[in-house]
Amino acid sequence: MDIESLPLRDDLVGEEPYGAPQIVVPTVLNVNENPYPPSEAVAREMAEAVVAAATTLNRYPDREATALRQDLAAYLGHGLSVDNIWVANGSNEIMLHLLTAFGGPGRTVLTFAPTYSMYPEYARNTLTKFVAYPRREDFSVDAGLVLGAIDIHEPTVILLARPNNPTGTGIPLEAIDQICRQTEAIVVVDEAYQEFSAEPSAISLLDQHPRLVVSRTMSKAFALAGGRVGYMAADPAIVDACRIVRLPYHLSAQTQAVARVALRHADELLAKVAELAAEARAFEDWARGRGYDVVPSQANFSLFGRFRDRHAVWQGLLDRGVLIRETGPDGYLRASAGTPEEMQALKDALDDMNPEKES
Ligand SMILES: *Cc1c(COP(=O)(O)O)cnc(C)c1O
């Protein structure tokens, strides 16, 4: 049987499942993961926590993930409590909950392109109209740009990636403050890469703006992509809205147990964050020195180009054992920060290819 013969929703006909290619090569720099796995000691503690959870797997897990949410509140600080925190299977699920609760038919979600390629998918899946308003030429967004776009499109939800993926561009805290002051929309600040940035988190603004949501993840800096844990901090009423739309028992007992161990070892798991940001900045300096155009980044990845044929460059790197990401504006490629050895492999492969650039 093929998919065309099924009564698939009209708007899903011809769609492809989202995701970067999962290819086994020596150097994997394509999905912005932390290249350093948990230590043996932390891995063992996670295994023990899973064993303990397994003794009660006949029962459903804590539907409210209360203990984990308490730990996340303590980790974030800023006087947040369990009622301010929601947690799910990756921040992707957090944002799906938000759009399920606040989007839907007849409503609009507004974001600023180029940005995270999953945003249109949450909108599509929740039947929310998706508007990707262009960023400034240098990929920045400012309060004027956002407020102008709000006037035109009247969104109920605004998604602002900070730092942005795939450009690495930040948004000053004052701009977030000014936007929140002047809109009734739910403003979701996606801080998936916050730990790598020198800008303060928008969490400090939650007190003043009850419709502000700060989304975070354990997939990037926290070195727990495989654990699938994302979370948000917001007013308790917004958490309650997410609780209405979540599937019951959405977060497994094993996931909750592993995440709690990871949080107990936050210092260790986050130990490489500064080094990884420095690797990305060093790669950018190197790339500028070689005549590439590099977009200033505040995250653990770099967007560089511009290539006459970026697909050929992506493929050439892959042929040399280096997997990066073909994404973002025309002519650019994105590479995640890796270990020093991985960054050397990337630079060697680029030098070996010496790809044609556009001026
Ligand atoms: C990686 C990423 C996420 C995180 O996804 P998870 O579901 O938490 O793994 C969220 N937002 C952006 C912009 C990202 O790049």
PDB file of N, CA, C and O in Angstrom, residues 117-146:
ATOM      1  N   SER A 117      13.793  25.297  11.633  1.00  0.00           N
ATOM      2  CA  SER A 117      12.940  24.688  10.606  1.00  0.00           C
ATOM      3  C   SER A 117      11.793  23.849  11.164  1.00  0.00           C
ATOM      4  O   SER A 117      10.934  23.402  10.409  1.00  0.00           O
ATOM      5  N   MET A 118      11.739  23.638  12.477  1.00  0.00           N
ATOM      6  CA  MET A 118      10.604  22.922  13.060  1.00  0.00           C
ATOM      7  C   MET A 118       9.385  23.821  13.285  1.00  0.00           C
ATOM      8  O   MET A 118       8.263  23.324  13.420  1.00  0.00           O
ATOM      9  N   TYR A 119       9.593  25.140  13.348  1.00  0.00           N
ATOM     10  CA  TYR A 119       8.465  26.024  13.678  1.00  0.00           C
ATOM     11  C   TYR A 119       7.269  25.840  12.736  1.00  0.00           C
ATOM     12  O   TYR A 119       6.137  25.734  13.194  1.00  0.00           O
ATOM     13  N   PRO A 120       7.515  25.796  11.395  1.00  0.00           N
ATOM     14  CA  PRO A 120       6.345  25.604  10.519  1.00  0.00           C
ATOM     15  C   PRO A 120       5.634  24.277  10.769  1.00  0.00           C
ATOM     16  O   PRO A 120       4.433  24.164  10.514  1.00  0.00           O
ATOM     17  N   GLU A 121       6.374  23.288  11.263  1.00  0.00           N
ATOM     18  CA  GLU A 121       5.745  21.977  11.483  1.00  0.00           C
ATOM     19  C   GLU A 121       4.794  22.002  12.690  1.00  0.00           C
ATOM     20  O   GLU A 121       3.725  21.396  12.652  1.00  0.00           O
ATOM     21  N   TYR A 122       5.182  22.707  13.762  1.00  0.00           N
ATOM     22  CA  TYR A 122       4.235  22.811  14.893  1.00  0.00           C
ATOM     23  C   TYR A 122       2.973  23.504  14.418  1.00  0.00           C
ATOM     24  O   TYR A 122       1.865  23.160  14.831  1.00  0.00           O
ATOM     25  N   ALA A 123       3.167  24.536  13.594  1.00  0.00           N
ATOM     26  CA  ALA A 123       2.009  25.302  13.107  1.00  0.00           C
ATOM     27  C   ALA A 123       1.124  24.408  12.250  1.00  0.00           C
ATOM     28  O   ALA A 123      -0.096  24.353  12.435  1.00  0.00           O
ATOM     29  N   ARG A 124       1.745  23.714  11.309  1.00  0.00           N
ATOM     30  CA  ARG A 124       0.982  22.824  10.429  1.00  0.00           C
ATOM     31  C   ARG A 124       0.197  21.798  11.268  1.00  0.00           C
ATOM     32  O   ARG A 124      -0.998  21.582  11.060  1.00  0.00           O
ATOM     33  N   ASN A 125       0.882  21.162  12.223  1.00  0.00           N
ATOM     34  CA  ASN A 125       0.240  20.080  12.977  1.00  0.00           C
ATOM     35  C   ASN A 125      -0.910  20.579  13.845  1.00  0.00           C
ATOM     36  O   ASN A 125      -1.809  19.814  14.169  1.00  0.00           O
ATOM     37  N   THR A 126      -0.852  21.850  14.231  1.00  0.00           N
ATOM     38  CA  THR A 126      -1.921  22.395  15.080  1.00  0.00           C
ATOM     39  C   THR A 126      -2.901  23.258  14.275  1.00  0.00           C
ATOM     40  O   THR A 126      -3.742  23.934  14.865  1.00  0.00           O
ATOM     41  N   LEU A 127      -2.766  23.229  12.943  1.00  0.00           N
ATOM     42  CA  LEU A 127      -3.664  23.983  12.057  1.00  0.00           C
ATOM     43  C   LEU A 127      -3.637  25.485  12.344  1.00  0.00           C
ATOM     44  O   LEU A 127      -4.634  26.192  12.232  1.00  0.00           O
ATOM     45  N   THR A 128      -2.466  25.947  12.738  1.00  0.00           N
ATOM     46  CA  THR A 128      -2.274  27.367  13.017  1.00  0.00           C
ATOM     47  C   THR A 128      -1.636  28.026  11.797  1.00  0.00           C
ATOM     48  O   THR A 128      -0.725  27.463  11.194  1.00  0.00           O
ATOM     49  N   LYS A 129      -2.106  29.205  11.424  1.00  0.00           N
ATOM     50  CA  LYS A 129      -1.488  29.917  10.289  1.00  0.00           C
ATOM     51  C   LYS A 129      -0.067  30.331  10.678  1.00  0.00           C
ATOM     52  O   LYS A 129       0.151  30.885  11.755  1.00  0.00           O
ATOM     53  N   PHE A 130       0.870  30.056   9.789  1.00  0.00           N
ATOM     54  CA  PHE A 130       2.286  30.319  10.070  1.00  0.00           C
ATOM     55  C   PHE A 130       2.775  31.499   9.242  1.00  0.00           C
ATOM     56  O   PHE A 130       2.658  31.495   8.021  1.00  0.00           O
ATOM     57  N   VAL A 131       3.321  32.506   9.919  1.00  0.00           N
ATOM     58  CA  VAL A 131       3.901  33.642   9.209  1.00  0.00           C
ATOM     59  C   VAL A 131       5.373  33.768   9.588  1.00  0.00           C
ATOM     60  O   VAL A 131       5.711  33.925  10.764  1.00  0.00           O
ATOM     61  N   ALA A 132       6.243  33.681   8.582  1.00  0.00           N
ATOM     62  CA  ALA A 132       7.686  33.872   8.806  1.00  0.00           C
ATOM     63  C   ALA A 132       8.061  35.221   8.202  1.00  0.00           C
ATOM     64  O   ALA A 132       8.213  35.353   6.990  1.00  0.00           O
ATOM     65  N   TYR A 133       8.175  36.213   9.046  1.00  0.00           N
ATOM     66  CA  TYR A 133       8.469  37.583   8.606  1.00  0.00           C
ATOM     67  C   TYR A 133       9.985  37.705   8.445  1.00  0.00           C
ATOM     68  O   TYR A 133      10.729  37.183   9.275  1.00  0.00           O
ATOM     69  N   PRO A 134      10.459  38.398   7.392  1.00  0.00           N
ATOM     70  CA  PRO A 134      11.916  38.432   7.193  1.00  0.00           C
ATOM     71  C   PRO A 134      12.666  39.188   8.291  1.00  0.00           C
ATOM     72  O   PRO A 134      12.205  40.241   8.754  1.00  0.00           O
ATOM     73  N   ARG A 135      13.788  38.656   8.697  1.00  0.00           N
ATOM     74  CA  ARG A 135      14.694  39.367   9.597  1.00  0.00           C
ATOM     75  C   ARG A 135      15.356  40.519   8.852  1.00  0.00           C
ATOM     76  O   ARG A 135      15.246  40.625   7.631  1.00  0.00           O
ATOM     77  N   ARG A 136      16.082  41.359   9.586  1.00  0.00           N
ATOM     78  CA  ARG A 136      16.894  42.401   8.937  1.00  0.00           C
ATOM     79  C   ARG A 136      17.979  41.718   8.101  1.00  0.00           C
ATOM     80  O   ARG A 136      18.239  40.529   8.266  1.00  0.00           O
ATOM     81  N   GLU A 137      18.635  42.506   7.276  1.00  0.00           N
ATOM     82  CA  GLU A 137      19.621  41.944   6.357  1.00  0.00           C
ATOM     83  C   GLU A 137      20.748  41.199   7.089  1.00  0.00           C
ATOM     84  O   GLU A 137      21.279  40.218   6.580  1.00  0.00           O
ATOM     85  N   ASP A 138      21.086  41.674   8.299  1.00  0.00           N
ATOM     86  CA  ASP A 138      22.146  40.987   9.066  1.00  0.00           C
ATOM     87  C   ASP A 138      21.562  39.886   9.964  1.00  0.00           C
ATOM     88  O   ASP A 138      22.225  39.407  10.881  1.00  0.00           O
ATOM     89  N   PHE A 139      20.332  39.504   9.708  1.00  0.00           N
ATOM     90  CA  PHE A 139      19.612  38.439  10.419  1.00  0.00           C
ATOM     91  C   PHE A 139      19.198  38.828  11.840  1.00  0.00           C
ATOM     92  O   PHE A 139      18.748  37.983  12.617  1.00  0.00           O
ATOM     93  N   SER A 140      19.354  40.090  12.216  1.00  0.00           N
ATOM     94  CA  SER A 140      18.923  40.510  13.546  1.00  0.00           C
ATOM     95  C   SER A 140      17.419  40.775  13.543  1.00  0.00           C
ATOM     96  O   SER A 140      16.794  40.910  12.475  1.00  0.00           O
ATOM     97  N   VAL A 141      16.834  40.797  14.731  1.00  0.00           N
ATOM     98  CA  VAL A 141      15.476  41.311  14.892  1.00  0.00           C
ATOM     99  C   VAL A 141      15.528  42.346  16.008  1.00  0.00           C
ATOM    100  O   VAL A 141      16.320  42.232  16.931  1.00  0.00           O
ATOM    101  N   ASP A 142      14.713  43.357  15.912  1.00  0.00           N
ATOM    102  CA  ASP A 142      14.647  44.364  16.963  1.00  0.00           C
ATOM    103  C   ASP A 142      13.182  44.636  17.253  1.00  0.00           C
ATOM    104  O   ASP A 142      12.292  44.146  16.542  1.00  0.00           O
ATOM    105  N   ALA A 143      12.927  45.409  18.295  1.00  0.00           N
ATOM    106  CA  ALA A 143      11.553  45.630  18.728  1.00  0.00           C
ATOM    107  C   ALA A 143      10.724  46.261  17.604  1.00  0.00           C
ATOM    108  O   ALA A 143       9.571  45.876  17.382  1.00  0.00           O
ATOM    109  N   GLY A 144      11.314  47.189  16.874  1.00  0.00           N
ATOM    110  CA  GLY A 144      10.573  47.858  15.803  1.00  0.00           C
ATOM    111  C   GLY A 144      10.103  46.875  14.741  1.00  0.00           C
ATOM    112  O   GLY A 144       8.942  46.913  14.298  1.00  0.00           O
ATOM    113  N   LEU A 145      11.000  45.985  14.360  1.00  0.00           N
ATOM    114  CA  LEU A 145      10.664  44.993  13.334  1.00  0.00           C
ATOM    115  C   LEU A 145       9.535  44.083  13.831  1.00  0.00           C
ATOM    116  O   LEU A 145       8.559  43.819  13.119  1.00  0.00           O
ATOM    117  N   VAL A 146       9.664  43.617  15.062  1.00  0.00           N
ATOM    118  CA  VAL A 146       8.690  42.668  15.604  1.00  0.00           C
ATOM    119  C   VAL A 146       7.337  43.345  15.787  1.00  0.00           C
ATOM    120  O   VAL A 146       6.297  42.801  15.391  1.00  0.00           O
TER     121      VAL A 146
END
